[in-house]
Amino acid sequence: MSVGPDPASQDAPSRIDAAAWAEQARGRADARLAVTIADFFLDADARLDERTRLRLAQVLDGIVGAIETDIRRHAARLLANAGDPARGEAILKPGKPGGSVVARLTRARLLHDDALMGELVARVRHDLIADALPIAISGPDESSLLVRLASVPDSVVASAANALLASESRRRSANEAGTIAGSDLPAELHHRLVWWIAAAIRGDVDDTGGATVDRALVDAALRSLSAHDEGERPEAVAMRLAGAIEARPDELAALLTEAIGDRRLSLFVAVLARAIGVEFEQARRMTIEPDGDQLWIALRAADLDRPTIARIALALSEADPRRDIEAFADSLDAIAAISVADARAALAPLSLHRDFRAAMRALTRSERR
């Protein structure tokens, strides 16, 4: 990767400020060293493994690329319709010396957003665990849980099950192909990402005719926002299905273990979320964390017994090498001894609205200063 202008290049300036160039190079070297040192001292369980890192980069590039392509194409069409096809052609061609949109957003630290990256990391880890879960279906004549639900007489359940089959299939195909058709993000995150990308695209176009370009980009961004439907995400569809099933307390153990055995981790998370009264994102975080402590409390809050919790833990440990199944076995008796009432009381704060929880945390931090 180039770190400065190449004196031999035709594009290099005729006179180079050697002192400024050297200072910039030292600054970049210092920044790289700081990142390297920070990475070295990370705890092992905080560091991304290579498979997760690659998938995360793929998903992030795919989401940004899909939104970028949509905005560029529509803005170019608007400019052409307004009698400015040359500028429309220019907006279709990224590559101004600022680098790609992802690179520019990264340098601006916009992609360091906790909510955005937290969602993407959770999604990637969820999908990787789901793909690696052991299949519990015993033979070719046994239908999977989701296929059976898609065929039940209850049209609401069947419709939601079919929707989840389709939604998960789209995401799985996108993951396997390395292509993302759309952002597939919650509406709030999609909203901020669209405007960041539109602003980054604006930097690819010269300032002449700025008002026309700005209007085209704004209209293209608004079109992307209006077309986005977070209700089609597997997470949202799974919650609709869990609501349609409305499992009774005595049905939870069988439903959760069968969802795990069917590799339908989204359905497992959604059913658990409804059972203990938290949002999907909270239940997903409990499920993908390697130590599992919150998950075991959640399963006790759903009144699951010792053998059921053990089966779920074993399946997750086979899918996620970060989990310590021996440590879990040592603590299983203590987990099973937690009363349902105590487990529910421990999880009660998580049932509050996330914005309220965030506000409470912010207030507590400010009062400690």
mmCIF file of C-alpha atoms in Angstrom:
data_model
loop_
_atom_site.group_PDB
_atom_site.id
_atom_site.type_symbol
_atom_site.label_atom_id
_atom_site.label_comp_id
_atom_site.label_asym_id
_atom_site.label_seq_id
_atom_site.Cartn_x
_atom_site.Cartn_y
_atom_site.Cartn_z
ATOM 1 C CA MET A 1 0.000 0.000 0.000
ATOM 2 C CA SER A 2 1.424 3.383 -0.974
ATOM 3 C CA VAL A 3 2.187 5.771 1.872
ATOM 4 C CA GLY A 4 2.856 8.917 -0.100
ATOM 5 C CA PRO A 5 3.249 10.397 -3.550
ATOM 6 C CA ASP A 6 5.590 8.528 -5.863
ATOM 7 C CA PRO A 7 8.196 10.967 -7.190
ATOM 8 C CA ALA A 8 8.414 8.913 -10.394
ATOM 9 C CA SER A 9 4.674 9.041 -11.012
ATOM 10 C CA GLN A 10 3.256 11.419 -13.592
ATOM 11 C CA ASP A 11 0.626 12.375 -11.020
ATOM 12 C CA ALA A 12 3.227 13.337 -8.376
ATOM 13 C CA PRO A 13 3.719 17.045 -7.701
ATOM 14 C CA SER A 14 6.782 18.606 -9.307
ATOM 15 C CA ARG A 15 8.048 19.696 -5.875
ATOM 16 C CA ILE A 16 7.615 17.580 -2.744
ATOM 17 C CA ASP A 17 7.649 19.071 0.747
ATOM 18 C CA ALA A 18 9.991 16.448 2.181
ATOM 19 C CA ALA A 19 9.529 17.556 5.792
ATOM 20 C CA ALA A 20 5.726 17.401 5.614
ATOM 21 C CA TRP A 21 5.859 14.098 3.760
ATOM 22 C CA ALA A 22 8.164 12.594 6.388
ATOM 23 C CA GLU A 23 5.974 13.902 9.200
ATOM 24 C CA GLN A 24 2.890 12.323 7.649
ATOM 25 C CA ALA A 25 4.735 9.019 7.267
ATOM 26 C CA ARG A 26 5.808 9.110 10.921
ATOM 27 C CA GLY A 27 2.229 9.842 11.947
ATOM 28 C CA ARG A 28 0.935 6.845 10.018
ATOM 29 C CA ALA A 29 3.648 4.621 11.484
ATOM 30 C CA ASP A 30 2.820 5.771 15.008
ATOM 31 C CA ALA A 31 -0.890 5.119 14.416
ATOM 32 C CA ARG A 32 -0.190 1.615 13.117
ATOM 33 C CA LEU A 33 2.036 0.870 16.090
ATOM 34 C CA ALA A 34 -0.641 2.054 18.535
ATOM 35 C CA VAL A 35 -3.196 -0.264 16.940
ATOM 36 C CA THR A 36 -0.722 -3.168 16.951
ATOM 37 C CA ILE A 37 0.048 -2.656 20.643
ATOM 38 C CA ALA A 38 -3.651 -2.418 21.534
ATOM 39 C CA ASP A 39 -4.339 -5.613 19.589
ATOM 40 C CA PHE A 40 -1.466 -7.471 21.296
ATOM 41 C CA PHE A 41 -2.820 -6.757 24.769
ATOM 42 C CA LEU A 42 -6.396 -7.757 23.973
ATOM 43 C CA ASP A 43 -7.718 -10.700 25.949
ATOM 44 C CA ALA A 44 -8.054 -13.810 23.824
ATOM 45 C CA ASP A 45 -11.841 -13.884 24.214
ATOM 46 C CA ALA A 46 -12.091 -10.273 23.007
ATOM 47 C CA ARG A 47 -10.046 -10.817 19.845
ATOM 48 C CA LEU A 48 -11.874 -11.776 16.667
ATOM 49 C CA ASP A 49 -10.822 -15.103 15.204
ATOM 50 C CA GLU A 50 -9.861 -15.081 11.533
ATOM 51 C CA ARG A 51 -13.089 -16.687 10.322
ATOM 52 C CA THR A 52 -15.240 -14.129 12.144
ATOM 53 C CA ARG A 53 -13.025 -11.260 10.977
ATOM 54 C CA LEU A 54 -13.282 -12.328 7.333
ATOM 55 C CA ARG A 55 -17.049 -12.810 7.498
ATOM 56 C CA LEU A 56 -17.478 -9.464 9.261
ATOM 57 C CA ALA A 57 -15.448 -7.673 6.584
ATOM 58 C CA GLN A 58 -17.472 -9.435 3.892
ATOM 59 C CA VAL A 59 -20.796 -8.450 5.442
ATOM 60 C CA LEU A 60 -19.747 -4.858 6.071
ATOM 61 C CA ASP A 61 -18.371 -4.445 2.541
ATOM 62 C CA GLY A 62 -21.479 -6.076 1.102
ATOM 63 C CA ILE A 63 -23.942 -3.896 3.012
ATOM 64 C CA VAL A 64 -22.105 -0.653 2.257
ATOM 65 C CA GLY A 65 -21.614 -1.715 -1.365
ATOM 66 C CA ALA A 66 -25.288 -2.549 -1.854
ATOM 67 C CA ILE A 67 -26.446 0.798 -0.471
ATOM 68 C CA GLU A 68 -23.740 2.677 -2.375
ATOM 69 C CA THR A 69 -24.668 1.052 -5.686
ATOM 70 C CA ASP A 70 -28.344 1.804 -5.181
ATOM 71 C CA ILE A 71 -27.704 5.462 -4.351
ATOM 72 C CA ARG A 72 -25.219 5.987 -7.189
ATOM 73 C CA ARG A 73 -27.509 4.443 -9.809
ATOM 74 C CA HIS A 74 -30.593 6.371 -8.795
ATOM 75 C CA ALA A 75 -28.717 9.665 -8.414
ATOM 76 C CA ALA A 76 -27.175 9.172 -11.866
ATOM 77 C CA ARG A 77 -30.610 8.523 -13.334
ATOM 78 C CA LEU A 78 -31.969 11.676 -11.712
ATOM 79 C CA LEU A 79 -29.069 13.739 -13.052
ATOM 80 C CA ALA A 80 -29.515 12.324 -16.544
ATOM 81 C CA ASN A 81 -33.235 13.120 -16.437
ATOM 82 C CA ALA A 82 -32.334 16.662 -15.333
ATOM 83 C CA GLY A 83 -30.202 17.129 -18.436
ATOM 84 C CA ASP A 84 -26.810 16.501 -16.822
ATOM 85 C CA PRO A 85 -25.769 13.031 -18.067
ATOM 86 C CA ALA A 86 -22.038 13.828 -17.777
ATOM 87 C CA ARG A 87 -22.264 14.393 -14.050
ATOM 88 C CA GLY A 88 -24.514 11.352 -13.816
ATOM 89 C CA GLU A 89 -21.764 9.284 -15.432
ATOM 90 C CA ALA A 90 -19.244 10.773 -12.995
ATOM 91 C CA ILE A 91 -21.323 9.809 -9.983
ATOM 92 C CA LEU A 92 -21.443 6.204 -11.209
ATOM 93 C CA LYS A 93 -17.660 5.925 -11.182
ATOM 94 C CA PRO A 94 -16.121 5.765 -7.701
ATOM 95 C CA GLY A 95 -12.397 6.144 -7.375
ATOM 96 C CA LYS A 96 -11.526 9.703 -6.490
ATOM 97 C CA PRO A 97 -8.236 9.795 -4.556
ATOM 98 C CA GLY A 98 -10.064 9.319 -1.247
ATOM 99 C CA GLY A 99 -10.383 5.571 -1.717
ATOM 100 C CA SER A 100 -13.493 3.422 -1.485
ATOM 101 C CA VAL A 101 -16.559 4.469 0.472
ATOM 102 C CA VAL A 102 -15.799 1.843 3.136
ATOM 103 C CA ALA A 103 -12.224 3.128 3.458
ATOM 104 C CA ARG A 104 -13.358 6.730 3.745
ATOM 105 C CA LEU A 105 -16.019 5.952 6.332
ATOM 106 C CA THR A 106 -13.456 3.927 8.268
ATOM 107 C CA ARG A 107 -10.923 6.766 8.255
ATOM 108 C CA ALA A 108 -13.633 9.136 9.463
ATOM 109 C CA ARG A 109 -14.331 6.579 12.266
ATOM 110 C CA LEU A 110 -18.015 6.550 11.350
ATOM 111 C CA LEU A 111 -17.908 2.766 11.044
ATOM 112 C CA HIS A 112 -16.566 2.596 14.608
ATOM 113 C CA ASP A 113 -20.161 3.195 15.715
ATOM 114 C CA ASP A 114 -20.895 0.892 18.670
ATOM 115 C CA ALA A 115 -24.488 0.172 17.675
ATOM 116 C CA LEU A 116 -23.661 -0.613 14.039
ATOM 117 C CA MET A 117 -20.637 -2.792 14.702
ATOM 118 C CA GLY A 118 -22.317 -4.444 17.690
ATOM 119 C CA GLU A 119 -25.202 -5.486 15.437
ATOM 120 C CA LEU A 120 -22.901 -6.770 12.687
ATOM 121 C CA VAL A 121 -20.605 -8.690 15.051
ATOM 122 C CA ALA A 122 -23.614 -10.288 16.751
ATOM 123 C CA ARG A 123 -25.157 -11.185 13.399
ATOM 124 C CA VAL A 124 -21.935 -12.728 12.078
ATOM 125 C CA ARG A 125 -21.329 -14.769 15.220
ATOM 126 C CA HIS A 126 -24.975 -15.858 15.288
ATOM 127 C CA ASP A 127 -24.812 -17.033 11.660
ATOM 128 C CA LEU A 128 -21.511 -18.854 12.132
ATOM 129 C CA ILE A 129 -22.817 -20.686 15.206
ATOM 130 C CA ALA A 130 -26.083 -21.553 13.446
ATOM 131 C CA ASP A 131 -24.185 -23.012 10.476
ATOM 132 C CA ALA A 132 -22.030 -25.144 12.791
ATOM 133 C CA LEU A 133 -24.767 -26.529 15.039
ATOM 134 C CA PRO A 134 -25.070 -30.327 15.007
ATOM 135 C CA ILE A 135 -28.149 -31.518 13.147
ATOM 136 C CA ALA A 136 -30.508 -33.551 15.340
ATOM 137 C CA ILE A 137 -32.785 -34.779 12.539
ATOM 138 C CA SER A 138 -32.450 -38.548 12.618
ATOM 139 C CA GLY A 139 -33.257 -39.504 9.033
ATOM 140 C CA PRO A 140 -34.504 -38.446 5.585
ATOM 141 C CA ASP A 141 -38.107 -39.226 6.479
ATOM 142 C CA GLU A 142 -38.116 -36.762 9.371
ATOM 143 C CA SER A 143 -39.060 -33.210 8.451
ATOM 144 C CA SER A 144 -37.328 -30.238 10.026
ATOM 145 C CA LEU A 145 -39.161 -28.151 12.597
ATOM 146 C CA LEU A 146 -39.558 -25.148 10.309
ATOM 147 C CA VAL A 147 -40.865 -27.236 7.418
ATOM 148 C CA ARG A 148 -43.461 -28.795 9.705
ATOM 149 C CA LEU A 149 -44.501 -25.386 11.020
ATOM 150 C CA ALA A 150 -44.864 -24.140 7.439
ATOM 151 C CA SER A 151 -47.458 -26.862 6.846
ATOM 152 C CA VAL A 152 -49.643 -26.513 9.947
ATOM 153 C CA PRO A 153 -53.348 -25.608 9.557
ATOM 154 C CA ASP A 154 -52.864 -22.351 11.469
ATOM 155 C CA SER A 155 -52.342 -19.899 8.609
ATOM 156 C CA VAL A 156 -50.624 -17.295 10.779
ATOM 157 C CA VAL A 157 -48.010 -19.790 11.988
ATOM 158 C CA ALA A 158 -47.589 -21.304 8.520
ATOM 159 C CA SER A 159 -47.164 -17.909 6.880
ATOM 160 C CA ALA A 160 -44.546 -16.797 9.400
ATOM 161 C CA ALA A 161 -42.686 -20.124 9.103
ATOM 162 C CA ASN A 162 -42.579 -19.838 5.318
ATOM 163 C CA ALA A 163 -41.370 -16.259 5.620
ATOM 164 C CA LEU A 164 -38.573 -17.349 7.980
ATOM 165 C CA LEU A 165 -37.553 -20.157 5.612
ATOM 166 C CA ALA A 166 -37.287 -17.659 2.766
ATOM 167 C CA SER A 167 -35.532 -14.970 4.827
ATOM 168 C CA GLU A 168 -32.918 -17.316 6.280
ATOM 169 C CA SER A 169 -32.346 -18.863 2.862
ATOM 170 C CA ARG A 170 -31.626 -15.432 1.368
ATOM 171 C CA ARG A 171 -29.149 -14.592 4.115
ATOM 172 C CA ARG A 172 -27.449 -17.987 3.945
ATOM 173 C CA SER A 173 -27.091 -17.728 0.168
ATOM 174 C CA ALA A 174 -25.675 -14.209 0.498
ATOM 175 C CA ASN A 175 -23.165 -15.380 3.114
ATOM 176 C CA GLU A 176 -22.067 -18.314 0.975
ATOM 177 C CA ALA A 177 -21.779 -16.245 -2.207
ATOM 178 C CA GLY A 178 -20.127 -13.304 -0.499
ATOM 179 C CA THR A 179 -22.743 -10.913 -1.849
ATOM 180 C CA ILE A 180 -25.311 -8.896 0.089
ATOM 181 C CA ALA A 181 -28.491 -7.868 -1.725
ATOM 182 C CA GLY A 182 -29.448 -5.135 0.743
ATOM 183 C CA SER A 183 -28.550 -3.696 4.107
ATOM 184 C CA ASP A 184 -30.619 -6.158 6.159
ATOM 185 C CA LEU A 185 -30.156 -3.842 9.157
ATOM 186 C CA PRO A 186 -32.543 -2.466 11.760
ATOM 187 C CA ALA A 187 -34.169 0.717 10.470
ATOM 188 C CA GLU A 188 -32.250 3.094 12.748
ATOM 189 C CA LEU A 189 -28.863 1.705 11.687
ATOM 190 C CA HIS A 190 -29.847 1.609 8.017
ATOM 191 C CA HIS A 191 -30.909 5.241 8.278
ATOM 192 C CA ARG A 192 -27.583 6.549 9.568
ATOM 193 C CA LEU A 193 -25.557 4.346 7.187
ATOM 194 C CA VAL A 194 -27.466 5.618 4.149
ATOM 195 C CA TRP A 195 -26.636 9.247 4.965
ATOM 196 C CA TRP A 196 -22.990 8.464 5.692
ATOM 197 C CA ILE A 197 -22.671 6.703 2.332
ATOM 198 C CA ALA A 198 -24.438 9.500 0.465
ATOM 199 C CA ALA A 199 -22.022 12.011 1.993
ATOM 200 C CA ALA A 200 -19.026 9.850 1.057
ATOM 201 C CA ILE A 201 -20.274 9.568 -2.547
ATOM 202 C CA ARG A 202 -20.584 13.358 -2.680
ATOM 203 C CA GLY A 203 -16.828 13.525 -2.195
ATOM 204 C CA ASP A 204 -16.339 11.698 -5.524
ATOM 205 C CA VAL A 205 -17.956 14.516 -7.502
ATOM 206 C CA ASP A 206 -16.451 17.924 -8.208
ATOM 207 C CA ASP A 207 -18.048 21.005 -6.706
ATOM 208 C CA THR A 208 -19.382 22.475 -9.942
ATOM 209 C CA GLY A 209 -23.133 22.106 -10.085
ATOM 210 C CA GLY A 210 -23.070 21.169 -6.414
ATOM 211 C CA ALA A 211 -26.706 21.963 -5.668
ATOM 212 C CA THR A 212 -27.924 19.669 -8.457
ATOM 213 C CA VAL A 213 -25.709 16.824 -7.304
ATOM 214 C CA ASP A 214 -26.679 17.338 -3.682
ATOM 215 C CA ARG A 215 -30.380 17.195 -4.533
ATOM 216 C CA ALA A 216 -29.917 14.017 -6.594
ATOM 217 C CA LEU A 217 -28.026 12.320 -3.760
ATOM 218 C CA VAL A 218 -30.608 13.375 -1.168
ATOM 219 C CA ASP A 219 -33.451 12.038 -3.317
ATOM 220 C CA ALA A 220 -31.570 8.794 -3.948
ATOM 221 C CA ALA A 221 -30.903 8.397 -0.212
ATOM 222 C CA LEU A 222 -34.549 9.052 0.635
ATOM 223 C CA ARG A 223 -35.544 6.417 -1.921
ATOM 224 C CA SER A 224 -33.222 3.903 -0.227
ATOM 225 C CA LEU A 225 -34.751 4.732 3.142
ATOM 226 C CA SER A 226 -38.324 4.357 1.897
ATOM 227 C CA ALA A 227 -37.579 1.006 0.259
ATOM 228 C CA HIS A 228 -36.035 -0.494 3.390
ATOM 229 C CA ASP A 229 -38.233 -2.931 5.309
ATOM 230 C CA GLU A 230 -36.664 -4.152 8.538
ATOM 231 C CA GLY A 231 -39.625 -6.503 8.940
ATOM 232 C CA GLU A 232 -38.088 -8.807 6.304
ATOM 233 C CA ARG A 233 -34.970 -9.463 8.378
ATOM 234 C CA PRO A 234 -34.695 -13.045 9.734
ATOM 235 C CA GLU A 235 -34.604 -11.633 13.257
ATOM 236 C CA ALA A 236 -37.923 -9.810 12.824
ATOM 237 C CA VAL A 237 -39.568 -12.731 11.020
ATOM 238 C CA ALA A 238 -38.427 -15.130 13.753
ATOM 239 C CA MET A 239 -40.046 -12.922 16.382
ATOM 240 C CA ARG A 240 -43.305 -12.935 14.399
ATOM 241 C CA LEU A 241 -43.192 -16.706 14.218
ATOM 242 C CA ALA A 242 -42.471 -17.037 17.938
ATOM 243 C CA GLY A 243 -45.435 -14.761 18.623
ATOM 244 C CA ALA A 244 -47.677 -16.779 16.333
ATOM 245 C CA ILE A 245 -46.663 -20.052 18.006
ATOM 246 C CA GLU A 246 -47.157 -18.592 21.495
ATOM 247 C CA ALA A 247 -45.631 -21.651 23.134
ATOM 248 C CA ARG A 248 -47.074 -22.705 26.478
ATOM 249 C CA PRO A 249 -44.628 -23.124 29.384
ATOM 250 C CA ASP A 250 -44.781 -26.908 29.089
ATOM 251 C CA GLU A 251 -43.926 -26.667 25.351
ATOM 252 C CA LEU A 252 -40.849 -24.471 25.693
ATOM 253 C CA ALA A 253 -38.262 -27.161 26.385
ATOM 254 C CA ALA A 254 -39.218 -29.242 23.358
ATOM 255 C CA LEU A 255 -39.502 -26.219 21.072
ATOM 256 C CA LEU A 256 -36.150 -24.732 22.075
ATOM 257 C CA THR A 257 -34.221 -27.996 21.831
ATOM 258 C CA GLU A 258 -35.808 -28.815 18.483
ATOM 259 C CA ALA A 259 -35.019 -25.338 17.131
ATOM 260 C CA ILE A 260 -31.369 -25.879 18.119
ATOM 261 C CA GLY A 261 -31.404 -29.355 16.577
ATOM 262 C CA ASP A 262 -32.867 -27.919 13.372
ATOM 263 C CA ARG A 263 -30.092 -25.299 13.187
ATOM 264 C CA ARG A 264 -32.748 -22.587 13.482
ATOM 265 C CA LEU A 265 -30.879 -20.414 15.926
ATOM 266 C CA SER A 266 -33.006 -17.374 15.043
ATOM 267 C CA LEU A 267 -36.132 -19.240 16.089
ATOM 268 C CA PHE A 268 -34.427 -20.458 19.276
ATOM 269 C CA VAL A 269 -33.487 -16.872 20.167
ATOM 270 C CA ALA A 270 -36.943 -15.529 19.317
ATOM 271 C CA VAL A 271 -38.791 -18.153 21.351
ATOM 272 C CA LEU A 272 -36.472 -17.562 24.304
ATOM 273 C CA ALA A 273 -36.880 -13.777 23.976
ATOM 274 C CA ARG A 274 -40.672 -14.056 24.163
ATOM 275 C CA ALA A 275 -40.523 -16.532 27.019
ATOM 276 C CA ILE A 276 -38.455 -14.248 29.260
ATOM 277 C CA GLY A 277 -39.816 -10.917 27.989
ATOM 278 C CA VAL A 278 -36.748 -9.346 26.357
ATOM 279 C CA GLU A 279 -35.916 -8.062 22.872
ATOM 280 C CA PHE A 280 -34.441 -10.354 20.230
ATOM 281 C CA GLU A 281 -31.088 -8.559 20.399
ATOM 282 C CA GLN A 282 -30.835 -9.192 24.148
ATOM 283 C CA ALA A 283 -31.614 -12.894 23.820
ATOM 284 C CA ARG A 284 -29.187 -13.195 20.886
ATOM 285 C CA ARG A 285 -26.403 -11.604 22.923
ATOM 286 C CA MET A 286 -27.030 -14.096 25.733
ATOM 287 C CA THR A 287 -26.949 -16.972 23.252
ATOM 288 C CA ILE A 288 -23.731 -16.095 21.417
ATOM 289 C CA GLU A 289 -21.621 -15.067 24.432
ATOM 290 C CA PRO A 290 -19.057 -17.843 25.019
ATOM 291 C CA ASP A 291 -19.303 -17.995 28.813
ATOM 292 C CA GLY A 292 -23.070 -18.565 28.615
ATOM 293 C CA ASP A 293 -23.784 -17.312 32.132
ATOM 294 C CA GLN A 294 -26.656 -15.055 31.094
ATOM 295 C CA LEU A 295 -28.074 -17.777 28.854
ATOM 296 C CA TRP A 296 -28.222 -20.333 31.665
ATOM 297 C CA ILE A 297 -30.043 -17.822 33.869
ATOM 298 C CA ALA A 298 -32.428 -17.074 30.991
ATOM 299 C CA LEU A 299 -33.137 -20.774 30.495
ATOM 300 C CA ARG A 300 -33.886 -21.128 34.188
ATOM 301 C CA ALA A 301 -36.155 -18.063 33.969
ATOM 302 C CA ALA A 302 -38.033 -19.984 31.251
ATOM 303 C CA ASP A 303 -38.282 -22.872 33.774
ATOM 304 C CA LEU A 304 -36.159 -25.289 31.759
ATOM 305 C CA ASP A 305 -34.842 -28.286 33.652
ATOM 306 C CA ARG A 306 -31.302 -29.560 34.063
ATOM 307 C CA PRO A 307 -31.271 -32.109 31.155
ATOM 308 C CA THR A 308 -32.711 -29.555 28.706
ATOM 309 C CA ILE A 309 -30.146 -26.912 29.651
ATOM 310 C CA ALA A 310 -27.394 -29.508 29.292
ATOM 311 C CA ARG A 311 -28.568 -30.521 25.795
ATOM 312 C CA ILE A 312 -28.659 -26.893 24.656
ATOM 313 C CA ALA A 313 -25.218 -26.194 26.139
ATOM 314 C CA LEU A 314 -23.711 -29.265 24.481
ATOM 315 C CA ALA A 315 -25.074 -28.305 21.050
ATOM 316 C CA LEU A 316 -23.783 -24.748 21.379
ATOM 317 C CA SER A 317 -20.361 -25.930 22.546
ATOM 318 C CA GLU A 318 -20.048 -28.155 19.479
ATOM 319 C CA ALA A 319 -20.811 -25.162 17.259
ATOM 320 C CA ASP A 320 -18.681 -22.574 19.076
ATOM 321 C CA PRO A 321 -15.079 -23.507 19.958
ATOM 322 C CA ARG A 322 -14.856 -20.563 22.378
ATOM 323 C CA ARG A 323 -17.122 -22.350 24.863
ATOM 324 C CA ASP A 324 -15.686 -24.327 27.763
ATOM 325 C CA ILE A 325 -18.004 -27.310 28.146
ATOM 326 C CA GLU A 326 -16.022 -28.654 31.116
ATOM 327 C CA ALA A 327 -16.509 -25.415 33.040
ATOM 328 C CA PHE A 328 -20.200 -25.586 32.217
ATOM 329 C CA ALA A 329 -20.404 -29.176 33.481
ATOM 330 C CA ASP A 330 -18.796 -28.122 36.746
ATOM 331 C CA SER A 331 -21.406 -25.403 37.245
ATOM 332 C CA LEU A 332 -24.472 -27.309 35.971
ATOM 333 C CA ASP A 333 -25.692 -28.292 39.441
ATOM 334 C CA ALA A 334 -25.456 -24.681 40.611
ATOM 335 C CA ILE A 335 -27.311 -23.502 37.488
ATOM 336 C CA ALA A 336 -30.094 -26.042 37.992
ATOM 337 C CA ALA A 337 -30.420 -24.952 41.617
ATOM 338 C CA ILE A 338 -31.313 -21.362 40.643
ATOM 339 C CA SER A 339 -35.011 -20.839 41.285
ATOM 340 C CA VAL A 340 -37.231 -19.589 38.477
ATOM 341 C CA ALA A 341 -38.187 -16.561 40.578
ATOM 342 C CA ASP A 342 -34.554 -15.620 41.241
ATOM 343 C CA ALA A 343 -33.667 -16.052 37.562
ATOM 344 C CA ARG A 344 -36.547 -13.838 36.466
ATOM 345 C CA ALA A 345 -35.614 -11.199 39.028
ATOM 346 C CA ALA A 346 -32.017 -11.218 37.745
ATOM 347 C CA LEU A 347 -33.207 -10.623 34.184
ATOM 348 C CA ALA A 348 -35.861 -8.038 35.042
ATOM 349 C CA PRO A 349 -33.701 -4.996 34.107
ATOM 350 C CA LEU A 350 -33.299 -6.402 30.578
ATOM 351 C CA SER A 351 -37.052 -6.262 30.014
ATOM 352 C CA LEU A 352 -36.950 -2.461 30.179
ATOM 353 C CA HIS A 353 -36.785 -0.470 26.956
ATOM 354 C CA ARG A 354 -33.217 -0.367 25.616
ATOM 355 C CA ASP A 355 -33.180 3.435 25.323
ATOM 356 C CA PHE A 356 -34.207 3.689 28.983
ATOM 357 C CA ARG A 357 -31.450 1.258 29.957
ATOM 358 C CA ALA A 358 -28.919 3.254 27.919
ATOM 359 C CA ALA A 359 -30.046 6.489 29.565
ATOM 360 C CA MET A 360 -29.712 4.933 33.018
ATOM 361 C CA ARG A 361 -26.177 3.710 32.234
ATOM 362 C CA ALA A 362 -25.182 7.131 30.903
ATOM 363 C CA LEU A 363 -26.548 8.837 33.991
ATOM 364 C CA THR A 364 -24.748 6.430 36.300
ATOM 365 C CA ARG A 365 -21.443 6.976 34.476
ATOM 366 C CA SER A 366 -21.789 10.757 34.654
ATOM 367 C CA GLU A 367 -22.549 10.688 38.382
ATOM 368 C CA ARG A 368 -19.430 8.608 39.072
ATOM 369 C CA ARG A 369 -17.114 11.218 37.560
#
